[in-house]
mmCIF file of N, CA and C in Angstrom:
data_model
loop_
_atom_site.group_PDB
_atom_site.id
_atom_site.type_symbol
_atom_site.label_atom_id
_atom_site.label_comp_id
_atom_site.label_asym_id
_atom_site.label_seq_id
_atom_site.Cartn_x
_atom_site.Cartn_y
_atom_site.Cartn_z
ATOM 1 N N LEU A 1 237.819 133.439 30.280
ATOM 2 C CA LEU A 1 237.180 135.147 30.623
ATOM 3 C C LEU A 1 238.409 135.986 30.082
ATOM 4 N N GLN A 2 239.731 135.639 30.460
ATOM 5 C CA GLN A 2 240.533 136.314 29.251
ATOM 6 C C GLN A 2 240.790 136.381 27.817
ATOM 7 N N LEU A 3 240.365 135.388 27.277
ATOM 8 C CA LEU A 3 240.386 135.112 26.050
ATOM 9 C C LEU A 3 238.796 135.851 25.390
ATOM 10 N N SER A 4 237.953 136.050 26.143
ATOM 11 C CA SER A 4 236.909 136.665 25.857
ATOM 12 C C SER A 4 237.069 138.051 25.864
ATOM 13 N N ARG A 5 238.066 138.603 26.701
ATOM 14 C CA ARG A 5 238.287 139.814 26.824
ATOM 15 C C ARG A 5 239.215 140.388 25.651
ATOM 16 N N LEU A 6 239.935 139.377 25.376
ATOM 17 C CA LEU A 6 241.104 139.600 24.234
ATOM 18 C C LEU A 6 240.457 139.733 23.153
ATOM 19 N N MET A 7 239.345 138.984 22.768
ATOM 20 C CA MET A 7 238.617 138.839 21.863
ATOM 21 C C MET A 7 237.764 140.283 21.284
ATOM 22 N N VAL A 8 237.507 140.848 22.359
ATOM 23 C CA VAL A 8 236.593 142.027 22.193
ATOM 24 C C VAL A 8 237.568 143.134 22.020
ATOM 25 N N GLN A 9 238.593 142.922 22.254
ATOM 26 C CA GLN A 9 239.669 143.830 22.209
ATOM 27 C C GLN A 9 240.515 144.333 20.655
ATOM 28 N N THR A 10 240.450 142.911 20.188
ATOM 29 C CA THR A 10 241.313 142.853 19.046
ATOM 30 C C THR A 10 240.625 143.117 17.744
ATOM 31 N N ASP A 11 241.036 144.057 16.858
ATOM 32 C CA ASP A 11 240.599 144.167 15.698
ATOM 33 C C ASP A 11 241.166 143.835 14.317
ATOM 34 N N SER A 12 242.435 143.524 14.603
ATOM 35 C CA SER A 12 243.409 142.948 13.577
ATOM 36 C C SER A 12 242.934 141.653 12.751
ATOM 37 N N ASN A 13 243.079 141.329 11.743
ATOM 38 C CA ASN A 13 242.843 140.067 11.089
ATOM 39 C C ASN A 13 243.878 139.031 11.627
ATOM 40 N N GLU A 14 244.701 139.441 11.676
ATOM 41 C CA GLU A 14 246.085 138.392 12.449
ATOM 42 C C GLU A 14 245.952 137.988 13.565
ATOM 43 N N HIS A 15 245.458 138.968 14.697
ATOM 44 C CA HIS A 15 245.129 138.466 15.794
ATOM 45 C C HIS A 15 243.995 137.571 15.791
ATOM 46 N N ARG A 16 243.150 138.111 14.990
ATOM 47 C CA ARG A 16 241.690 136.989 15.216
ATOM 48 C C ARG A 16 242.002 135.658 14.860
ATOM 49 N N GLN A 17 242.933 135.461 13.682
ATOM 50 C CA GLN A 17 243.168 134.210 13.373
ATOM 51 C C GLN A 17 244.050 133.509 14.283
ATOM 52 N N LEU A 18 244.962 134.135 15.119
ATOM 53 C CA LEU A 18 245.558 133.447 16.238
ATOM 54 C C LEU A 18 244.427 132.828 17.272
ATOM 55 N N ILE A 19 243.784 133.948 17.420
ATOM 56 C CA ILE A 19 242.771 133.536 18.662
ATOM 57 C C ILE A 19 241.733 132.171 18.051
ATOM 58 N N LEU A 20 241.332 132.326 16.674
ATOM 59 C CA LEU A 20 240.613 130.946 16.201
ATOM 60 C C LEU A 20 241.452 130.213 16.396
ATOM 61 N N LYS A 21 242.425 129.978 15.999
ATOM 62 C CA LYS A 21 243.569 128.787 15.908
ATOM 63 C C LYS A 21 243.669 128.266 17.343
ATOM 64 N N THR A 22 243.614 129.322 18.148
ATOM 65 C CA THR A 22 243.671 128.581 19.746
ATOM 66 C C THR A 22 242.143 128.148 20.086
ATOM 67 N N ILE A 23 241.151 128.533 19.662
ATOM 68 C CA ILE A 23 239.704 127.842 20.058
ATOM 69 C C ILE A 23 239.818 126.567 19.279
ATOM 70 N N GLN A 24 240.129 126.387 17.991
ATOM 71 C CA GLN A 24 240.397 125.251 17.447
ATOM 72 C C GLN A 24 241.129 124.116 17.818
ATOM 73 N N SER A 25 242.231 124.580 18.534
ATOM 74 C CA SER A 25 243.396 123.528 18.869
ATOM 75 C C SER A 25 242.832 123.507 20.574
ATOM 76 N N THR A 26 242.048 124.009 21.103
ATOM 77 C CA THR A 26 241.810 123.554 22.641
ATOM 78 C C THR A 26 240.956 122.293 22.651
ATOM 79 N N THR A 27 241.298 121.401 23.579
ATOM 80 C CA THR A 27 240.687 120.184 23.594
ATOM 81 C C THR A 27 240.036 120.082 24.906
ATOM 82 N N ASP A 28 240.075 120.804 25.911
ATOM 83 C CA ASP A 28 239.332 120.982 27.289
ATOM 84 C C ASP A 28 237.932 121.250 27.229
ATOM 85 N N ALA A 29 237.184 120.514 27.231
ATOM 86 C CA ALA A 29 235.512 120.663 27.099
ATOM 87 C C ALA A 29 235.146 121.809 28.075
ATOM 88 N N ALA A 30 236.049 121.712 29.285
ATOM 89 C CA ALA A 30 235.499 122.936 30.212
ATOM 90 C C ALA A 30 235.839 124.254 29.900
ATOM 91 N N THR A 31 236.637 124.197 28.972
ATOM 92 C CA THR A 31 237.384 125.616 28.809
ATOM 93 C C THR A 31 236.700 125.886 27.771
ATOM 94 N N LEU A 32 236.067 124.987 26.899
ATOM 95 C CA LEU A 32 235.361 125.729 25.643
ATOM 96 C C LEU A 32 233.983 126.270 26.064
ATOM 97 N N LYS A 33 233.612 125.329 27.232
ATOM 98 C CA LYS A 33 232.165 125.890 27.695
ATOM 99 C C LYS A 33 231.974 127.127 28.314
ATOM 100 N N ARG A 34 233.420 127.352 29.023
ATOM 101 C CA ARG A 34 233.290 128.725 29.913
ATOM 102 C C ARG A 34 233.417 129.638 28.924
ATOM 103 N N PHE A 35 234.057 129.426 27.681
ATOM 104 C CA PHE A 35 234.308 130.506 26.474
ATOM 105 C C PHE A 35 232.682 130.943 26.236
ATOM 106 N N LEU A 36 231.935 129.897 25.895
ATOM 107 C CA LEU A 36 230.432 130.106 25.690
ATOM 108 C C LEU A 36 229.758 130.686 26.487
ATOM 109 N N ASN A 37 230.036 130.450 27.883
ATOM 110 C CA ASN A 37 229.487 131.124 29.000
ATOM 111 C C ASN A 37 229.838 132.412 28.991
ATOM 112 N N TYR A 38 230.770 132.805 28.623
ATOM 113 C CA TYR A 38 231.676 134.079 28.560
ATOM 114 C C TYR A 38 231.348 134.897 27.263
ATOM 115 N N GLN A 39 229.771 134.633 26.852
ATOM 116 C CA GLN A 39 229.631 135.464 25.652
ATOM 117 C C GLN A 39 230.182 135.173 24.416
ATOM 118 N N GLY A 40 231.231 133.719 24.212
ATOM 119 C CA GLY A 40 231.641 133.660 23.282
ATOM 120 C C GLY A 40 231.170 133.534 21.731
ATOM 121 N N LEU A 41 229.903 133.210 21.747
ATOM 122 C CA LEU A 41 229.122 133.244 20.686
ATOM 123 C C LEU A 41 228.897 134.446 19.984
ATOM 124 N N ASN A 42 228.594 135.394 21.155
ATOM 125 C CA ASN A 42 228.168 136.819 20.636
ATOM 126 C C ASN A 42 229.398 137.561 20.019
ATOM 127 N N ILE A 43 230.733 137.165 20.530
ATOM 128 C CA ILE A 43 231.862 137.782 20.100
ATOM 129 C C ILE A 43 232.240 137.123 18.625
ATOM 130 N N LEU A 44 231.851 135.725 18.467
ATOM 131 C CA LEU A 44 232.305 135.393 17.099
ATOM 132 C C LEU A 44 231.020 135.939 16.255
ATOM 133 N N TRP A 45 230.177 136.257 16.511
ATOM 134 C CA TRP A 45 229.068 136.739 15.700
ATOM 135 C C TRP A 45 229.682 138.061 15.166
ATOM 136 N N SER A 46 230.251 139.055 15.975
ATOM 137 C CA SER A 46 230.591 140.474 15.748
ATOM 138 C C SER A 46 231.810 140.072 14.733
ATOM 139 N N TRP A 47 232.529 139.146 15.071
ATOM 140 C CA TRP A 47 233.487 138.946 13.914
ATOM 141 C C TRP A 47 233.059 138.440 12.476
ATOM 142 N N MET A 48 232.199 137.512 12.514
ATOM 143 C CA MET A 48 231.553 137.062 11.610
ATOM 144 C C MET A 48 230.863 138.544 10.448
ATOM 145 N N VAL A 49 230.251 139.342 11.205
ATOM 146 C CA VAL A 49 229.830 140.645 10.749
ATOM 147 C C VAL A 49 230.972 141.363 9.970
ATOM 148 N N ASP A 50 232.059 141.320 10.723
ATOM 149 C CA ASP A 50 233.217 142.196 10.212
ATOM 150 C C ASP A 50 233.827 141.606 9.296
ATOM 151 N N VAL A 51 233.527 140.339 8.385
ATOM 152 C CA VAL A 51 234.470 139.399 7.760
ATOM 153 C C VAL A 51 234.020 140.639 6.339
ATOM 154 N N ASN A 52 232.876 140.997 6.052
ATOM 155 C CA ASN A 52 232.878 141.451 4.892
ATOM 156 C C ASN A 52 233.903 142.931 4.777
ATOM 157 N N GLU A 53 234.302 143.551 5.672
ATOM 158 C CA GLU A 53 235.211 144.666 5.801
ATOM 159 C C GLU A 53 236.652 144.048 5.253
ATOM 160 N N TYR A 54 236.957 142.860 5.314
ATOM 161 C CA TYR A 54 238.533 142.199 5.190
ATOM 162 C C TYR A 54 238.717 142.410 3.405
ATOM 163 N N PRO A 55 239.805 142.581 2.972
ATOM 164 C CA PRO A 55 239.901 142.509 1.804
ATOM 165 C C PRO A 55 239.361 141.095 1.017
ATOM 166 N N ALA A 56 238.838 140.786 -0.044
ATOM 167 C CA ALA A 56 238.202 139.754 -0.706
ATOM 168 C C ALA A 56 238.973 138.797 -0.604
ATOM 169 N N SER A 57 240.251 138.858 -0.936
ATOM 170 C CA SER A 57 241.133 137.547 -0.766
ATOM 171 C C SER A 57 241.440 136.958 0.722
ATOM 172 N N LEU A 58 241.031 137.457 1.856
ATOM 173 C CA LEU A 58 241.059 136.976 3.088
ATOM 174 C C LEU A 58 239.794 136.659 3.482
ATOM 175 N N ARG A 59 238.684 137.021 2.733
ATOM 176 C CA ARG A 59 237.205 136.544 3.599
ATOM 177 C C ARG A 59 237.046 134.998 3.558
ATOM 178 N N GLY A 60 237.330 134.489 2.319
ATOM 179 C CA GLY A 60 237.124 132.811 2.362
ATOM 180 C C GLY A 60 237.731 132.150 3.485
ATOM 181 N N GLN A 61 239.188 132.373 4.047
ATOM 182 C CA GLN A 61 239.639 131.979 4.948
ATOM 183 C C GLN A 61 239.394 132.203 6.176
ATOM 184 N N CYS A 62 239.048 133.452 6.382
ATOM 185 C CA CYS A 62 238.267 133.856 7.711
ATOM 186 C C CYS A 62 237.211 133.407 7.857
ATOM 187 N N LYS A 63 236.225 133.043 7.030
ATOM 188 C CA LYS A 63 235.002 132.311 7.406
ATOM 189 C C LYS A 63 235.070 131.170 7.695
ATOM 190 N N LEU A 64 236.235 130.362 7.272
ATOM 191 C CA LEU A 64 236.644 128.796 7.452
ATOM 192 C C LEU A 64 236.894 128.778 8.450
ATOM 193 N N ASP A 65 237.956 129.646 8.966
ATOM 194 C CA ASP A 65 238.201 129.643 10.321
ATOM 195 C C ASP A 65 237.685 129.802 11.482
ATOM 196 N N ILE A 66 236.236 130.693 11.299
ATOM 197 C CA ILE A 66 235.315 130.929 12.125
ATOM 198 C C ILE A 66 234.296 129.837 12.071
ATOM 199 N N ILE A 67 233.897 129.022 11.039
ATOM 200 C CA ILE A 67 233.185 128.118 11.020
ATOM 201 C C ILE A 67 233.923 126.978 11.735
ATOM 202 N N THR A 68 235.292 126.760 11.692
ATOM 203 C CA THR A 68 236.016 125.735 12.296
ATOM 204 C C THR A 68 235.934 125.643 13.607
ATOM 205 N N ALA A 69 236.020 126.893 13.955
ATOM 206 C CA ALA A 69 236.171 127.125 15.633
ATOM 207 C C ALA A 69 234.775 127.001 15.991
ATOM 208 N N LEU A 70 233.716 127.385 15.538
ATOM 209 C CA LEU A 70 232.307 126.958 15.916
ATOM 210 C C LEU A 70 231.805 125.392 15.918
ATOM 211 N N GLN A 71 232.717 124.675 15.207
ATOM 212 C CA GLN A 71 232.265 123.381 15.205
ATOM 213 C C GLN A 71 233.132 122.880 16.392
ATOM 214 N N ARG A 72 233.986 123.287 16.934
ATOM 215 C CA ARG A 72 234.824 122.700 17.984
ATOM 216 C C ARG A 72 233.823 122.975 19.378
ATOM 217 N N LEU A 73 233.104 124.056 19.299
ATOM 218 C CA LEU A 73 232.239 124.522 20.637
ATOM 219 C C LEU A 73 231.376 123.608 21.093
ATOM 220 N N PRO A 74 231.191 123.441 22.447
ATOM 221 C CA PRO A 74 230.222 122.388 22.730
ATOM 222 C C PRO A 74 228.672 123.146 23.062
ATOM 223 N N ILE A 75 228.148 123.521 21.889
ATOM 224 C CA ILE A 75 227.074 124.217 21.839
ATOM 225 C C ILE A 75 225.969 122.964 22.124
ATOM 226 N N SER A 76 225.021 123.368 23.257
ATOM 227 C CA SER A 76 224.156 122.337 23.899
ATOM 228 C C SER A 76 222.801 122.695 23.082
ATOM 229 N N THR A 77 222.497 123.607 22.901
ATOM 230 C CA THR A 77 221.275 123.954 22.301
ATOM 231 C C THR A 77 221.249 125.034 20.988
ATOM 232 N N LYS A 78 220.202 124.785 20.249
ATOM 233 C CA LYS A 78 219.934 125.604 19.070
ATOM 234 C C LYS A 78 219.771 126.978 19.368
ATOM 235 N N ASN A 79 219.133 127.072 20.397
ATOM 236 C CA ASN A 79 218.505 128.558 20.932
ATOM 237 C C ASN A 79 219.815 129.365 21.289
ATOM 238 N N ALA A 80 221.202 128.696 21.869
ATOM 239 C CA ALA A 80 222.244 129.657 21.693
ATOM 240 C C ALA A 80 222.707 130.213 20.803
ATOM 241 N N VAL A 81 222.744 129.391 19.743
ATOM 242 C CA VAL A 81 222.873 129.782 18.252
ATOM 243 C C VAL A 81 222.139 130.851 17.648
ATOM 244 N N GLU A 82 220.994 130.617 17.944
ATOM 245 C CA GLU A 82 220.010 131.608 17.394
ATOM 246 C C GLU A 82 220.035 133.034 18.075
ATOM 247 N N ASP A 83 220.058 132.927 19.426
ATOM 248 C CA ASP A 83 219.929 134.020 20.135
ATOM 249 C C ASP A 83 221.108 134.787 19.943
ATOM 250 N N SER A 84 222.576 134.211 19.765
ATOM 251 C CA SER A 84 223.832 134.933 19.204
ATOM 252 C C SER A 84 223.643 135.579 17.984
ATOM 253 N N LYS A 85 222.634 135.189 17.113
ATOM 254 C CA LYS A 85 222.654 135.551 15.441
ATOM 255 C C LYS A 85 223.468 134.931 15.004
ATOM 256 N N VAL A 86 224.214 133.849 15.133
ATOM 257 C CA VAL A 86 225.206 133.219 14.436
ATOM 258 C C VAL A 86 224.755 132.444 13.348
ATOM 259 N N ILE A 87 223.653 132.212 13.414
ATOM 260 C CA ILE A 87 222.759 130.899 12.730
ATOM 261 C C ILE A 87 222.250 132.001 11.471
ATOM 262 N N LYS A 88 222.115 133.226 11.508
ATOM 263 C CA LYS A 88 221.708 134.485 10.463
ATOM 264 C C LYS A 88 222.793 134.401 9.633
ATOM 265 N N VAL A 89 223.800 134.515 10.213
ATOM 266 C CA VAL A 89 225.168 135.018 9.482
ATOM 267 C C VAL A 89 225.425 133.774 8.706
ATOM 268 N N LEU A 90 225.307 132.518 9.293
ATOM 269 C CA LEU A 90 225.608 131.454 8.573
ATOM 270 C C LEU A 90 224.834 131.177 7.241
ATOM 271 N N LYS A 91 223.228 131.547 7.621
ATOM 272 C CA LYS A 91 222.760 131.045 6.330
ATOM 273 C C LYS A 91 222.830 132.149 5.400
ATOM 274 N N LYS A 92 223.271 133.364 5.938
ATOM 275 C CA LYS A 92 223.859 134.245 4.541
ATOM 276 C C LYS A 92 224.757 134.029 3.961
ATOM 277 N N TRP A 93 225.742 133.739 4.776
ATOM 278 C CA TRP A 93 226.905 132.997 4.125
ATOM 279 C C TRP A 93 226.693 131.970 2.933
ATOM 280 N N VAL A 94 226.106 131.024 3.171
ATOM 281 C CA VAL A 94 225.293 129.938 2.386
ATOM 282 C C VAL A 94 224.736 130.792 1.007
ATOM 283 N N ASP A 95 223.827 131.185 1.527
ATOM 284 C CA ASP A 95 222.965 131.845 0.419
ATOM 285 C C ASP A 95 223.816 132.641 -0.644
ATOM 286 N N ASN A 96 224.970 133.504 -0.010
ATOM 287 C CA ASN A 96 225.611 134.204 -0.941
ATOM 288 C C ASN A 96 226.493 133.293 -1.744
ATOM 289 N N GLU A 97 227.136 132.210 -1.062
ATOM 290 C CA GLU A 97 227.923 131.333 -1.810
ATOM 291 C C GLU A 97 227.067 130.547 -2.888
ATOM 292 N N GLN A 98 225.937 130.086 -2.525
ATOM 293 C CA GLN A 98 224.800 129.381 -3.590
ATOM 294 C C GLN A 98 224.558 130.393 -4.714
ATOM 295 N N SER A 99 224.440 131.657 -4.394
ATOM 296 C CA SER A 99 224.014 132.643 -5.680
ATOM 297 C C SER A 99 225.052 133.075 -6.322
ATOM 298 N N SER A 100 226.298 132.847 -5.831
ATOM 299 C CA SER A 100 227.519 133.371 -6.385
ATOM 300 C C SER A 100 228.215 131.954 -7.480
ATOM 301 N N GLY A 101 227.553 130.808 -6.936
ATOM 302 C CA GLY A 101 228.112 129.643 -7.861
ATOM 303 C C GLY A 101 226.938 129.496 -8.831
ATOM 304 N N GLN A 102 225.969 130.102 -8.928
ATOM 305 C CA GLN A 102 224.720 129.991 -9.955
ATOM 306 C C GLN A 102 225.350 131.019 -11.291
ATOM 307 N N GLN A 103 226.082 131.756 -10.743
ATOM 308 C CA GLN A 103 226.400 132.657 -11.985
ATOM 309 C C GLN A 103 227.383 132.463 -12.760
#
């Protein structure tokens, strides 16, 4: 709960990176599950939407850190990802990468 509250309050890239590293290094499945129960995916979605506001030099690393954190989470259903809109942003990122790679 405290992590989720902290995530809502932080808006600096540096603090977000630290929080993402904390999620990535957490090994306790119960803790990660509680994070999901406290709207963790919705918070990550809001961060994903904010990535485009970062300087171009930071965007790639921010996206990678978010994706790595998402991989650590014990997401049990596809519905959770769809309901949080995370999947839509991920698809948009992939489409943007593919279109920029073709140019």
